[in-house]
Amino acid sequence: MTFTSPDIPDHEGFAAPVLPTGESAPSAAAFTKTFVGYQAACSCGWTDRRRFPATPEGAKETEYRWWSRHAAPLIAAAPPGELVARSNLLCERITGLAAERPLAALALLSQVESWQRTLLDQAVAQARENGASWAQIGEAMGISKQSAHERFRAQVSS
Ligand SMILES: [Zn+2]
């Protein structure tokens, strides 16, 4: 049995049997009769530290742990798929426009830039206010913690 969410398709959670040596079996497929408990684990390599009894109830607990400790924070940090699709479409359309009518593309791009910069500053300020670290902000933007801090510290007070 695996745990999945359509919002994070690359992650598949499972109850990993814990071996008597204290190691967790690498996957649900490596199931062994000599296991002594269950740990929540994910196909990405994440493993929960907490161990549950080797019972059906213990296995059920790992599903809750996978959701609360691993899946929920990832889902919270992932942009809605529908908006990602719209953003990709906008990029494609402007690429086409730039080839056919470059001046029209320039006018549109400078309009996008004007609200994009404002929204970026607002989102960073809000993330800091909600307690996000510079490392988390950098990770969300695909840049380093240092780059995020250098780029936004002037706009954000803390
Ligand atoms: Zn995962």
Coordinates of C-alpha atoms and ligand atoms in Angstrom, one line a residue:
M1 CA 0.0 0.0 0.0
T2 CA 1.4 3.4 -0.9
F3 CA 0.3 7.0 -0.1
T4 CA 0.0 9.5 -2.9
S5 CA -1.3 13.0 -3.7
P6 CA -1.8 14.3 -7.2
D7 CA -0.3 17.6 -6.1
I8 CA 3.1 16.0 -5.6
P9 CA 3.3 13.2 -8.2
D10 CA 7.0 12.5 -7.6
H11 CA 6.4 11.4 -4.0
E12 CA 5.0 8.0 -3.1
G13 CA 4.8 7.3 0.7
F14 CA 4.8 3.9 2.3
A15 CA 5.1 2.1 5.6
A16 CA 8.7 0.9 5.7
P17 CA 9.4 -2.2 7.8
V18 CA 12.1 -1.5 10.4
L19 CA 14.6 -4.4 10.7
P20 CA 15.8 -5.8 14.0
T21 CA 19.2 -3.9 13.3
G22 CA 17.3 -0.6 13.5
E23 CA 17.6 0.0 9.8
S24 CA 14.5 0.7 7.7
A25 CA 14.0 -1.7 4.8
P26 CA 14.7 0.3 1.5
S27 CA 11.2 -0.2 0.1
A28 CA 7.8 -1.8 0.7
A29 CA 8.9 -4.5 -1.9
A30 CA 11.8 -5.5 0.5
F31 CA 9.2 -6.6 3.1
T32 CA 10.5 -9.1 5.5
K33 CA 8.8 -11.3 8.2
T34 CA 11.5 -10.4 10.7
F35 CA 10.7 -6.7 10.9
V36 CA 10.1 -5.1 14.4
G37 CA 8.1 -2.0 13.5
Y38 CA 7.1 0.5 10.9
Q39 CA 8.5 3.9 9.8
A40 CA 6.9 6.3 7.3
A41 CA 9.1 6.6 4.2
C42 CA 8.9 8.1 0.7
S43 CA 10.1 7.2 -2.7
C44 CA 12.2 10.5 -2.7
G45 CA 14.4 9.1 0.1
W46 CA 12.6 10.8 3.0
T47 CA 12.3 8.7 6.2
D48 CA 10.5 9.6 9.4
R49 CA 12.5 9.1 12.6
R50 CA 9.5 8.0 14.6
R51 CA 8.9 4.2 14.8
F52 CA 5.5 2.6 15.2
P53 CA 4.6 -1.0 16.3
A54 CA 4.6 -3.8 13.7
T55 CA 0.8 -3.9 13.6
P56 CA -1.8 -2.8 11.1
E57 CA -2.5 0.2 13.4
G58 CA 1.2 1.0 13.3
A59 CA 1.2 0.9 9.5
K60 CA -1.8 3.2 9.5
E61 CA 0.1 5.7 11.8
T62 CA 2.8 5.9 9.2
E63 CA 0.3 7.1 6.6
Y64 CA -0.7 9.9 8.8
R65 CA 2.9 10.8 9.5
W66 CA 3.8 10.8 5.8
W67 CA 0.9 13.3 5.2
S68 CA 1.6 15.6 8.1
R69 CA 5.4 15.6 8.2
H70 CA 6.2 15.2 4.5
A71 CA 3.4 15.7 2.0
A72 CA 1.5 18.6 3.6
P73 CA 4.6 21.0 3.8
L74 CA 5.5 20.0 0.2
I75 CA 2.0 20.7 -1.0
A76 CA 1.9 24.0 0.8
A77 CA 5.1 25.1 -1.0
A78 CA 4.0 23.9 -4.4
P79 CA 2.3 26.4 -6.7
P80 CA -1.2 25.3 -7.9
G81 CA -0.8 23.2 -11.1
E82 CA -3.4 25.3 -12.9
L83 CA -1.4 28.5 -12.4
V84 CA 1.8 26.8 -13.5
A85 CA 0.0 25.8 -16.7
R86 CA -1.2 29.3 -17.3
S87 CA 2.2 30.8 -16.7
N88 CA 3.8 28.3 -19.2
L89 CA 1.1 29.2 -21.7
L90 CA 1.7 32.9 -21.3
C91 CA 5.4 32.3 -21.8
E92 CA 4.7 30.3 -25.0
R93 CA 2.3 32.9 -26.4
I94 CA 4.8 35.8 -25.7
T95 CA 7.6 33.8 -27.4
G96 CA 5.3 33.5 -30.5
L97 CA 4.4 37.2 -30.3
A98 CA 8.1 38.2 -30.0
A99 CA 8.8 36.4 -33.3
E100 CA 5.9 37.9 -35.2
R101 CA 5.3 41.3 -33.6
P102 CA 8.4 42.1 -31.4
L103 CA 7.2 45.6 -30.4
A104 CA 3.8 44.3 -29.2
A105 CA 5.8 41.6 -27.2
L106 CA 8.0 44.4 -25.6
A107 CA 4.9 46.4 -24.5
L108 CA 3.4 43.2 -23.0
L109 CA 6.6 42.1 -21.3
S110 CA 7.2 45.5 -19.7
Q111 CA 3.6 45.3 -18.3
V112 CA 4.3 41.8 -16.9
E113 CA 7.6 43.1 -15.4
S114 CA 5.9 46.0 -13.6
W115 CA 3.5 43.7 -11.6
Q116 CA 5.9 40.8 -11.4
R117 CA 8.5 42.8 -9.4
T118 CA 5.9 44.2 -7.0
L119 CA 4.3 40.8 -6.4
L120 CA 7.7 39.2 -5.8
D121 CA 8.6 41.8 -3.1
Q122 CA 5.1 41.3 -1.6
A123 CA 5.4 37.5 -1.5
V124 CA 8.9 37.6 0.0
A125 CA 7.7 40.1 2.7
Q126 CA 4.7 37.9 3.5
A127 CA 6.8 34.8 3.6
R128 CA 9.1 36.4 6.1
E129 CA 6.2 37.7 8.1
N130 CA 4.8 34.1 8.2
G131 CA 8.2 32.9 9.6
A132 CA 9.8 31.5 6.4
S133 CA 13.7 31.4 6.5
W134 CA 15.9 32.8 3.8
A135 CA 16.8 29.2 2.9
Q136 CA 13.1 28.4 2.4
I137 CA 12.6 31.5 0.3
G138 CA 15.6 30.7 -1.8
E139 CA 14.5 27.1 -2.3
A140 CA 11.0 28.2 -3.5
M141 CA 12.7 30.5 -6.0
G142 CA 15.4 28.0 -7.1
I143 CA 18.2 30.3 -5.8
S144 CA 20.6 30.1 -2.8
K145 CA 19.8 31.4 0.7
Q146 CA 22.5 34.0 0.3
S147 CA 21.2 35.2 -3.1
A148 CA 17.7 35.5 -1.7
H149 CA 18.9 37.4 1.3
E150 CA 21.1 39.8 -0.7
R151 CA 18.4 40.4 -3.3
F152 CA 15.5 41.1 -0.9
R153 CA 16.9 42.3 2.5
A154 CA 16.6 45.9 1.5
Q155 CA 12.8 45.6 0.7
V156 CA 12.1 43.4 3.7
S157 CA 12.9 44.8 7.1
S158 CA 14.1 41.6 8.8
Ligands
ZN1 ZN 8.9 12.4 -0.9

